Amino acid sequence: MVVPVLVGVLFSSLPIAPAFALDLFGWLRGTSDAPPPPSQQALPYSLDIVVGGDNSDLKQTLKDASTLQSLQSDPPPDAAALVSRAEADLPRLIDALWGAGYYNARVTINVAGVPLMLQASRSDAATRAASGYLARALVPIHIIADPGPQFALRDFAIVDARTGRPFPPGELPPRIVQLKPGDPARSADIVAAEARIVDHFRAQSRPFAKIQRQDPVVIHPAAAMDVTLAVEPGPRAGIGEISISGAENVDPAVVRSFIYTEPGDPYSPAELTSMRKSISQIEALSSVRIREGTALDAYGNLPLFVELTERPLRVIGASVQYSTTDGPAVRAYWAHRNLFGGAERLRLEGSIFYLTEDGGDPNRNQDFTWDNLGGRFRASFLKPALWGTRNDWLVDGLVERDRTEGYTSRLANASTGIRHRFSDTFSIQGGIEYEKGQATDILGQIDYTLVGLPLSLSYDSTDNLLNPTKGVRVLASVAPYPEFLGSTVPITIARGSASAYFSLDEEARYILAGRIGLGSIVGADLDEIPANRRFYAGGGGSVRGYRYRTLGPTYLGEPIGGRSLLEASLEARIKITNTIGIVPFVDAGTAFESSFPDFDETIRVGAGLGLRYYTAIGPIRLDVAIPVNPGPGDPSYAIYVGIGQAF
């Protein structure tokens, strides 16, 4: 079983953001709106809401609209203030019932037995009656609502404000409006239809689309409503001049390189969202706001104003971790987000961890030696937008001493490359890599040198990094390490993964997510390939329910990795409430001795159920998985905790 416990702290340079607390389990405790006991200082009250026909939905609607309900735990100081609060509720409650389509509704609020109505108030009598409860008992208040019949739409017309004629279906499809005669005449539904209509025309490159006029007519005897909406689509427009402001210490040419829209391109809200997402990738920036101009320019284009704020230049952080499989570990890092004024990022990261012999807890009876410590130091540098282009320069260095259940390794790695961004979703990267190391496993020891030319591509159209609800992610790479460049093990390593996300409803409460991963090594036999370069499956990022990096070929019961890899996952992400969700999932996969999956190895399957707690920073994930077809030595179950979805 894997149950990691992680404790971390994060520091950043001034200014320091205000602290906040996150209550993960407040939803279990609930909240109390109970009034306080009677006293001389306040006049608490009991509240009862009665709706004719015992309509529970309407009762909740009235609760949501009532200040008597929301302020019940904060009673007024005297009877006059209590009656004033009740009188202020009357128009709110009537508006709430009208909004639900009940235009003949009547509401009475009884304060200490004295009725208050919108048409005839008896506030003086209610004040005298309520005063008698001071310091004696709760003032009884009853909200009595007679909603009457729910009105229906008799006619719902949408006309062009310029001509007075209805829009043809090709210009305004019925699926956008979603309202028709006979539907309930709820104002919320009509307002939502107005928003959809405006959004539809804005998506057609009409930035000034608006509802120019509303003409609702309520027919009380027929319990019906006629509604006419006059829509002004506005002129079609393109993207105009883009002005950048706010980031005084970041070269504007860097920001512009992350804007893939050109002046004259068709305007659309989706294009603005894409622009904001792309600019937000610059680590030196903390927020991006895009403000639209109020008028078109001389060329019929809409000017845009990009307003930026910067992050603190430096950040430092540390974490302490303990895992039942890996023992203790300490990690620290430092980063500079704008080293030379061009949003250059320099990050230094180091970690120290205990090297276990077999993936279990450290042997407490064994004396500590420095040989039992592993470490990893990584340095990375990113120079975005070389000379104002869409090319980024990346440099990475790594020194590592590691031990897993299958092998031990020591290595030094350095790489550099150029990444070209075609758009905010698609990029390719190429470069050169050098690695010198030593890997030892049950097959023996290999001292190696690898010099390669890695090439990779990335495509990501998802809407959220930690909790995607739609879109596709594709990562693919190939790295040849030929002998003529100096490699002692001439191999080519290729791997790729693809995941897709599909929402079954508009609110994204039901998401289907799938992932597949493939890998292949060609050019050398298995025992000639360094153990740390082979493929392994199993664990939280692979096949849940199995031990980390243990699935695949074995020798004398020890995992030795493979030359190819196949992994797949399927999840149903179901929101029970706005903050709580469950995720049934199935994973499958293993590594193979051959260079391509030949299915000589047993495909291991894991299944389980996850719990998600959705927060502002992303979902907190708890997964419990069991092996469906375990092999010898596999656990009976495994638990995984993290932030963000599994993939």
XYZ file of C-alpha atoms in Angstrom:
647
model
C 0.000 0.000 0.000
C 1.246 3.473 -0.853
C 0.206 6.254 1.513
C 2.501 9.283 1.062
C 2.334 12.118 3.544
C 3.521 15.514 2.307
C 4.133 18.648 4.333
C 5.485 21.727 2.572
C 6.090 25.420 3.024
C 6.381 28.121 0.380
C 8.005 31.535 0.647
C 8.098 34.339 -1.923
C 9.645 37.750 -2.040
C 7.712 40.823 -0.934
C 4.928 41.781 -1.288
C 3.466 38.889 0.645
C -0.073 37.837 -0.185
C -2.566 37.720 2.695
C -2.971 34.364 4.357
C -6.093 32.298 3.875
C -7.499 29.118 5.361
C -9.056 26.237 3.436
C -11.644 24.204 5.323
C -11.717 20.854 3.558
C -14.368 19.288 5.741
C -16.751 22.137 6.543
C -19.267 20.565 4.179
C -19.573 17.650 6.595
C -20.323 19.831 9.606
C -22.785 22.145 7.923
C -23.698 25.619 9.215
C -26.287 26.785 11.711
C -28.800 29.601 11.156
C -30.519 29.078 14.506
C -31.453 32.325 16.275
C -29.790 33.202 19.579
C -31.833 33.042 22.824
C -33.982 36.030 23.923
C -32.161 38.910 25.606
C -32.431 42.601 26.465
C -29.966 43.548 23.726
C -31.751 42.025 20.692
C -35.036 40.640 19.478
C -34.490 37.169 17.987
C -37.268 35.462 16.086
C -38.441 32.121 14.784
C -39.311 31.861 11.099
C -41.736 29.589 9.293
C -42.341 29.705 5.535
C -45.570 28.232 4.193
C -46.206 27.935 0.450
C -49.600 27.028 -0.965
C -49.565 23.633 -2.637
C -46.558 22.640 -0.523
C -44.159 23.462 -3.396
C -40.689 22.652 -2.007
C -38.873 24.354 -4.894
C -40.759 27.599 -4.319
C -40.133 27.358 -0.600
C -36.399 27.177 -1.273
C -36.722 30.107 -3.696
C -38.303 32.203 -0.953
C -35.635 31.158 1.543
C -32.918 32.241 -0.847
C -34.572 35.654 -1.380
C -35.507 36.385 2.241
C -33.306 38.540 4.472
C -35.392 37.343 7.400
C -33.983 33.896 6.603
C -30.388 34.896 5.849
C -30.101 37.228 8.893
C -31.966 35.053 11.381
C -28.790 34.399 13.367
C -28.204 38.196 13.576
C -31.397 39.519 15.211
C -32.295 43.251 15.135
C -31.955 45.366 18.293
C -35.647 46.221 18.686
C -39.161 45.641 17.375
C -39.129 48.576 14.945
C -36.016 47.235 13.229
C -37.560 43.752 13.062
C -40.734 45.041 11.408
C -38.635 47.110 9.001
C -36.711 43.972 8.051
C -39.973 42.100 7.425
C -41.439 44.923 5.322
C -38.263 45.024 3.209
C -38.732 41.304 2.532
C -42.173 41.722 0.955
C -41.064 43.113 -2.447
C -38.126 40.711 -2.544
C -40.393 37.711 -2.094
C -42.905 38.959 -4.666
C -40.049 39.498 -7.151
C -38.769 35.995 -6.470
C -42.185 34.484 -7.198
C -42.586 36.581 -10.326
C -39.155 35.432 -11.420
C -40.393 31.850 -11.091
C -43.401 32.634 -13.317
C -46.053 33.191 -10.644
C -47.378 36.635 -11.578
C -50.581 36.373 -9.514
C -48.648 35.574 -6.343
C -49.560 37.098 -2.984
C -47.340 37.168 0.086
C -48.215 37.939 3.699
C -45.738 38.177 6.548
C -47.211 37.749 10.031
C -45.094 39.354 12.751
C -46.282 38.284 16.198
C -49.704 37.565 14.686
C -50.024 40.918 12.861
C -50.138 40.583 9.056
C -47.966 42.788 6.855
C -48.868 43.006 3.186
C -47.453 44.960 0.273
C -50.689 46.836 -0.333
C -51.653 47.525 3.304
C -49.065 47.767 6.053
C -49.784 47.560 9.780
C -46.264 48.295 10.955
C -47.298 50.156 14.145
C -49.461 47.287 15.341
C -46.762 44.759 14.428
C -44.140 46.795 16.321
C -46.269 46.885 19.472
C -46.962 43.142 19.251
C -43.309 42.238 18.715
C -42.142 44.450 21.617
C -43.906 42.203 24.065
C -41.474 39.386 23.295
C -38.340 41.317 24.337
C -36.186 39.199 26.701
C -39.089 36.755 26.969
C -39.378 34.549 23.864
C -38.662 34.356 20.156
C -40.939 36.543 18.054
C -42.996 34.222 15.824
C -42.817 35.209 12.142
C -44.712 33.405 9.396
C -44.216 33.981 5.679
C -47.345 32.811 3.880
C -47.200 32.669 0.088
C -50.090 31.970 -2.259
C -48.299 31.568 -5.605
C -51.362 30.941 -7.766
C -50.866 29.326 -11.182
C -47.526 29.345 -12.939
C -47.759 31.445 -16.093
C -46.690 30.025 -19.443
C -45.201 31.650 -22.507
C -47.955 32.197 -25.059
C -45.767 33.875 -27.634
C -41.976 34.317 -27.621
C -40.699 36.398 -30.514
C -37.160 37.512 -31.301
C -36.876 40.232 -33.900
C -34.064 42.192 -35.508
C -34.136 45.669 -33.979
C -33.080 47.134 -37.323
C -35.923 45.671 -39.405
C -38.488 44.469 -36.873
C -38.492 41.062 -38.575
C -37.767 37.698 -36.946
C -34.332 36.202 -37.489
C -34.275 33.237 -39.899
C -33.296 29.877 -38.288
C -29.987 29.921 -40.132
C -29.020 33.187 -38.447
C -30.409 32.391 -34.984
C -30.920 28.617 -34.530
C -33.653 27.446 -32.121
C -31.007 25.539 -30.118
C -29.606 28.911 -29.053
C -32.944 30.308 -27.863
C -34.156 27.101 -26.164
C -37.543 28.675 -25.338
C -40.872 28.115 -27.067
C -44.611 28.740 -26.472
C -45.907 26.618 -23.606
C -42.705 26.801 -21.539
C -42.932 28.291 -18.023
C -42.637 32.094 -18.099
C -39.703 32.218 -15.697
C -37.710 35.425 -15.862
C -34.478 33.527 -15.150
C -35.069 31.408 -18.268
C -35.750 34.517 -20.357
C -32.609 36.265 -19.053
C -30.577 33.122 -19.793
C -31.991 33.060 -23.333
C -31.001 36.711 -23.777
C -27.445 35.885 -22.682
C -27.253 32.951 -25.117
C -28.513 35.131 -27.975
C -25.937 37.848 -27.275
C -23.156 35.258 -26.916
C -24.212 33.686 -30.212
C -23.921 36.945 -32.135
C -20.654 37.896 -30.380
C -19.262 34.534 -31.506
C -20.201 35.591 -35.048
C -17.667 38.472 -34.809
C -20.258 41.011 -33.613
C -18.721 42.482 -30.422
C -21.522 45.046 -29.830
C -24.456 42.638 -29.956
C -27.080 43.498 -27.341
C -30.743 43.176 -26.405
C -32.016 46.594 -27.359
C -35.561 46.233 -26.059
C -37.724 43.843 -24.040
C -41.488 43.883 -24.457
C -43.096 41.512 -21.924
C -46.895 41.489 -21.692
C -48.553 39.600 -18.826
C -52.098 38.375 -19.449
C -53.401 37.675 -15.950
C -56.779 36.072 -16.813
C -55.086 33.595 -19.142
C -52.070 33.015 -16.839
C -49.876 33.665 -19.847
C -47.107 35.974 -21.023
C -46.100 37.302 -24.417
C -42.456 38.329 -24.807
C -40.796 40.133 -27.703
C -37.038 40.675 -27.683
C -35.560 43.225 -30.069
C -31.953 42.250 -30.740
C -29.309 44.553 -32.181
C -26.625 42.216 -33.629
C -24.222 45.063 -34.348
C -21.613 45.192 -37.110
C -19.105 42.463 -37.799
C -15.596 43.351 -36.672
C -12.060 42.113 -36.694
C -9.309 42.350 -34.114
C -7.779 45.813 -34.098
C -4.664 47.288 -32.497
C -3.570 45.463 -29.340
C -2.127 47.716 -26.622
C -0.114 46.261 -23.730
C 0.271 47.950 -20.358
C 1.000 47.174 -16.714
C 4.128 44.984 -16.911
C 6.814 47.642 -16.681
C 9.668 45.183 -16.067
C 8.802 42.675 -18.817
C 9.777 43.307 -22.427
C 6.509 43.903 -24.386
C 7.997 41.941 -27.295
C 7.872 38.822 -25.110
C 4.185 39.379 -24.373
C 3.428 39.974 -28.044
C 5.101 36.693 -29.008
C 2.435 34.904 -26.958
C -0.366 36.641 -28.863
C -1.195 34.560 -31.924
C -4.015 36.807 -33.143
C -3.130 39.249 -35.903
C -4.868 42.582 -36.573
C -7.711 41.979 -38.973
C -8.467 38.457 -37.748
C -12.175 37.919 -36.997
C -13.218 38.972 -33.509
C -14.603 36.325 -31.139
C -14.807 35.883 -27.356
C -13.136 32.489 -27.785
C -10.150 34.209 -29.403
C -9.867 36.563 -26.429
C -10.017 33.645 -24.007
C -7.292 31.875 -25.970
C -5.179 35.055 -25.923
C -5.557 35.402 -22.154
C -4.632 31.751 -21.603
C -1.557 32.032 -23.814
C -0.203 35.200 -22.170
C -0.774 33.625 -18.747
C 1.920 31.060 -19.600
C 4.547 33.767 -18.986
C 5.684 32.995 -15.443
C 6.657 36.609 -14.713
C 2.986 37.659 -14.944
C 0.350 37.066 -12.288
C -2.817 38.263 -14.032
C -3.998 39.123 -17.522
C -7.039 41.270 -18.289
C -8.212 42.000 -21.820
C -10.447 45.043 -22.168
C -12.388 45.671 -25.373
C -12.612 49.072 -27.014
C -15.904 50.941 -26.984
C -15.918 51.688 -30.723
C -14.520 50.282 -33.957
C -11.546 51.944 -35.605
C -11.471 53.372 -39.103
C -10.912 49.897 -40.555
C -13.872 48.315 -38.795
C -11.710 46.543 -36.225
C -12.073 46.483 -32.438
C -9.078 47.750 -30.420
C -7.992 45.582 -27.486
C -6.189 46.621 -24.324
C -4.109 43.960 -22.539
C -3.604 44.943 -18.891
C -1.001 42.955 -16.952
C 0.278 42.645 -13.406
C 3.621 41.136 -12.460
C 4.530 38.423 -9.984
C 7.249 38.805 -7.331
C 10.621 38.285 -8.998
C 11.834 35.480 -6.720
C 10.228 32.467 -5.118
C 11.653 29.941 -2.685
C 10.015 26.796 -1.372
C 10.628 23.584 0.501
C 8.793 20.374 1.315
C 9.192 17.331 3.527
C 7.766 14.011 2.377
C 7.414 10.522 3.769
C 6.276 7.460 1.840
C 5.791 3.912 3.054
C 7.580 2.723 -0.076
C 10.381 5.277 -0.342
C 10.992 6.543 3.184
C 11.730 10.221 3.995
C 12.682 12.959 1.548
C 13.421 16.696 1.683
C 13.110 19.057 -1.301
C 13.917 22.750 -1.737
C 13.906 25.099 -4.705
C 14.599 28.707 -5.700
C 13.481 30.483 -8.831
C 13.828 33.885 -10.479
C 10.971 34.703 -12.857
C 12.428 37.681 -14.739
C 16.184 37.385 -14.666
C 17.166 39.893 -17.361
C 13.874 41.698 -18.042
C 12.746 39.367 -20.798
C 10.701 37.000 -18.561
C 13.700 34.654 -18.319
C 13.167 31.979 -15.697
C 15.991 30.377 -13.717
C 15.066 27.548 -11.354
C 17.356 25.608 -9.023
C 15.958 22.557 -7.249
C 17.533 19.979 -4.972
C 16.247 16.990 -3.031
C 17.692 14.437 -0.619
C 15.997 11.112 0.015
C 16.602 7.759 1.677
C 17.700 4.959 -0.634
C 15.787 1.811 0.284
C 16.963 -1.595 -0.886
C 13.594 -3.020 -1.845
C 11.119 -0.168 -1.876
C 10.117 -0.733 1.755
C 10.754 1.192 4.942
C 14.367 1.887 5.902
C 15.873 -0.771 8.163
C 15.854 0.844 11.589
C 18.335 -1.694 12.926
C 20.863 -0.711 10.277
C 23.395 1.983 11.102
C 23.067 5.141 9.054
C 25.671 5.705 6.362
C 25.981 8.361 3.698
C 25.640 5.576 1.125
C 22.000 5.294 2.163
C 21.240 8.798 0.914
C 20.225 9.643 -2.606
C 19.998 13.062 -4.126
C 18.868 14.993 -7.134
C 19.916 18.480 -8.198
C 18.312 20.125 -11.192
C 18.906 23.495 -12.824
C 16.740 24.852 -15.619
C 16.751 28.063 -17.620
C 14.075 29.338 -19.993
C 14.465 32.291 -22.326
C 11.064 32.887 -23.949
C 10.558 34.718 -27.226
C 14.098 34.794 -28.621
C 14.498 38.151 -30.400
C 10.734 38.639 -30.142
C 9.930 35.450 -32.084
C 7.820 32.477 -31.019
C 10.950 30.473 -30.293
C 11.948 29.697 -26.699
C 15.389 28.571 -25.573
C 15.566 25.910 -22.851
C 18.603 24.658 -20.928
C 18.414 21.867 -18.328
C 20.976 20.131 -16.135
C 20.545 17.199 -13.754
C 22.792 15.296 -11.347
C 21.187 12.303 -9.643
C 21.864 9.297 -7.431
C 18.817 7.052 -7.151
C 17.684 3.577 -6.171
C 14.325 1.965 -6.963
C 13.001 -1.503 -6.363
C 14.523 -2.659 -9.635
C 17.818 -0.775 -10.020
C 20.296 1.782 -8.712
C 21.677 4.580 -10.849
C 24.010 7.552 -10.907
C 23.989 10.051 -13.736
C 24.734 13.547 -14.978
C 22.526 14.935 -17.731
C 22.572 18.175 -19.722
C 20.296 19.248 -22.544
C 19.410 22.325 -24.534
C 16.789 22.938 -27.168
C 14.570 25.347 -29.039
C 10.795 25.201 -28.702
C 8.674 26.744 -31.422
C 5.122 27.744 -30.511
C 2.762 27.546 -33.493
C -0.193 28.554 -31.311
C -1.296 28.506 -27.706
C -2.120 24.798 -28.110
C 0.604 23.383 -30.374
C 4.412 23.447 -30.160
C 7.436 21.392 -31.217
C 10.863 21.204 -29.624
C 14.241 19.954 -30.796
C 17.699 19.981 -29.279
C 20.681 17.983 -28.094
C 21.137 15.906 -24.932
C 24.171 14.463 -23.168
C 24.049 11.936 -20.338
C 26.787 9.979 -18.608
C 25.844 7.460 -15.952
C 25.961 4.066 -14.347
C 22.970 1.745 -13.833
C 22.958 -1.515 -11.895
C 20.239 -4.134 -11.588
C 19.948 -7.904 -11.332
C 21.170 -8.218 -14.960
C 24.428 -6.442 -14.160
C 26.092 -3.039 -14.283
C 26.204 -0.749 -17.306
C 28.443 2.301 -17.565
C 27.128 4.346 -20.426
C 27.250 7.580 -22.359
C 24.283 8.834 -24.365
C 24.400 11.711 -26.838
C 21.132 12.285 -28.618
C 18.938 14.601 -30.632
C 15.533 14.606 -28.902
C 12.491 15.863 -30.776
C 9.052 16.311 -29.219
C 5.660 17.819 -29.900
C 2.897 18.974 -27.607
C -0.769 19.642 -28.332
C -3.161 20.723 -25.587
C -6.651 22.035 -26.281
C -8.005 21.346 -22.786
C -9.717 24.074 -20.784
C -7.958 23.503 -17.449
C -4.549 22.165 -16.451
C -5.551 20.420 -13.202
C -9.203 19.676 -13.945
C -9.898 19.433 -17.697
C -13.527 19.055 -18.764
C -13.068 19.108 -22.535
C -10.341 18.924 -25.129
C -7.395 16.719 -26.050
C -3.785 16.436 -24.881
C -1.104 14.797 -26.976
C 2.570 14.451 -26.036
C 4.985 12.624 -28.327
C 8.774 12.380 -28.390
C 11.545 10.516 -30.166
C 15.205 10.632 -29.156
C 17.865 8.864 -31.244
C 21.230 8.279 -29.520
C 23.472 7.250 -32.448
C 26.945 5.825 -32.035
C 28.539 8.414 -34.344
C 27.629 11.170 -31.869
C 29.456 9.354 -29.078
C 26.770 7.130 -27.541
C 28.080 3.854 -26.129
C 24.579 2.324 -26.345
C 23.101 3.160 -29.763
C 19.350 3.256 -29.140
C 16.294 5.245 -30.146
C 13.626 5.909 -27.514
C 10.119 6.913 -28.561
C 7.085 7.442 -26.414
C 3.745 9.148 -26.633
C 0.574 9.689 -24.683
C -2.846 11.017 -25.561
C -5.789 11.872 -23.345
C -9.266 13.127 -24.200
C -12.008 14.686 -22.097
C -15.702 14.828 -22.955
C -18.474 16.518 -20.986
C -21.862 14.817 -21.040
C -23.740 17.924 -19.883
C -23.466 21.698 -20.183
C -22.535 22.145 -16.511
C -19.626 19.672 -16.844
C -20.849 17.604 -13.899
C -20.359 14.344 -15.814
C -17.009 13.930 -17.579
C -15.618 10.950 -19.448
C -11.816 10.921 -19.526
C -9.537 8.478 -21.311
C -5.772 8.109 -21.694
C -3.431 5.855 -23.664
C 0.348 5.703 -23.476
C 2.883 3.916 -25.692
C 6.655 3.524 -25.630
C 9.360 1.790 -27.644
C 13.160 1.351 -27.562
C 14.975 0.023 -30.606
C 18.636 -0.534 -31.432
C 19.885 -2.739 -28.563
C 19.001 -5.852 -26.588
C 17.291 -5.477 -23.228
C 20.379 -6.302 -21.149
C 22.427 -3.701 -23.092
C 20.061 -0.842 -22.245
C 20.709 1.012 -18.958
C 18.067 -0.042 -16.431
C 16.995 3.544 -15.744
C 16.219 4.042 -19.450
C 13.930 1.001 -19.790
C 10.143 1.182 -19.546
C 8.283 0.256 -16.365
C 4.562 0.326 -15.533
C 2.611 0.435 -12.294
C 1.827 3.082 -9.699
C -0.111 6.311 -9.399
C 0.774 7.750 -12.805
C 0.398 4.436 -14.592
C -1.626 1.405 -13.442
C -3.079 2.186 -10.028
C -3.297 -0.660 -7.525
C 0.186 -2.015 -8.273
C 3.594 -1.161 -6.895
C 5.472 1.684 -8.548
C 7.454 0.639 -11.661
C 7.108 -3.103 -11.083
C 4.932 -4.261 -13.992
C 6.695 -5.897 -16.912
C 9.450 -8.474 -17.470
C 11.114 -9.944 -14.389
C 14.228 -12.003 -13.715
C 14.469 -14.138 -10.594
C 11.403 -12.304 -9.316
C 12.919 -8.820 -9.764
C 11.531 -6.246 -12.239
C 13.965 -5.526 -15.056
C 11.864 -3.230 -17.241
C 11.110 -3.579 -20.902
C 11.753 -2.165 -24.357
C 8.129 -1.229 -24.970
C 5.181 0.015 -22.964
C 1.395 0.026 -23.192
C -0.858 1.870 -20.714
C -4.528 2.885 -20.784
C -6.956 4.490 -18.354
C -10.666 5.305 -18.334
C -12.449 7.482 -15.764
C -15.974 8.765 -15.163
C -15.730 12.023 -13.207
C -19.058 12.657 -11.500
C -19.826 15.720 -9.401
C -22.189 14.967 -6.521
C -22.183 18.588 -5.319
C -20.283 21.676 -6.418
C -17.343 20.633 -4.212
C -17.598 16.836 -3.930
C -17.196 14.266 -6.687
C -16.582 10.574 -7.204
C -14.482 8.946 -9.922
C -14.789 5.253 -10.787
C -11.767 4.263 -12.882
C -10.041 1.384 -14.658
C -6.321 1.257 -15.553
C -4.467 -1.346 -17.601
C -0.945 -1.803 -18.873
C 2.500 -3.356 -18.620
C 5.979 -3.255 -20.137
C 7.204 -5.790 -22.708
C 10.629 -7.304 -23.399
C 10.258 -6.743 -27.153
C 10.702 -3.365 -28.834
C 6.994 -3.272 -29.656
C 4.109 -4.614 -27.540
C 3.764 -8.297 -28.406
C 1.459 -9.152 -25.471
C 3.751 -11.928 -24.215
C 3.439 -10.238 -20.820
C 0.148 -10.278 -18.924
C -1.733 -7.002 -19.164
C -2.339 -6.011 -15.567
C -5.642 -4.314 -14.730
C -6.418 -2.098 -11.761
C -9.804 -0.662 -10.802
C -11.054 1.548 -8.058
C -13.002 4.533 -6.850
C -11.769 8.049 -6.256
C -13.021 10.945 -4.159
C -12.554 14.544 -5.302
C -12.799 17.723 -3.258
C -12.906 20.681 -5.651
C -11.083 23.817 -4.504
C -10.074 27.080 -6.143
C -6.574 25.728 -6.851
C -7.791 22.401 -8.244
C -9.327 19.127 -7.085
C -7.799 17.309 -4.132
C -7.642 13.664 -5.160
C -7.986 10.492 -3.088
C -7.965 7.229 -5.083
C -8.342 3.701 -3.727
C -7.380 1.013 -6.253
C -7.234 -2.775 -6.220
C -5.414 -5.088 -8.642
C -7.948 -7.010 -10.735
C -5.479 -9.722 -11.849
C -2.547 -9.402 -9.432
C 0.687 -11.297 -9.746
C 2.886 -12.713 -6.974
C 3.819 -10.052 -4.436
C 1.320 -7.447 -5.653
C -0.557 -5.579 -2.891
C -4.225 -6.126 -2.129
C -4.949 -2.411 -2.552
C -3.244 0.967 -2.828
C -4.162 4.531 -1.847
C -3.083 7.655 -3.726
C -3.414 11.293 -2.632
C -2.615 14.352 -4.719
C -3.758 17.654 -6.213
C -5.301 17.607 -9.674
C -6.887 14.798 -11.627
C -4.944 11.590 -12.250
C -4.385 12.641 -15.889
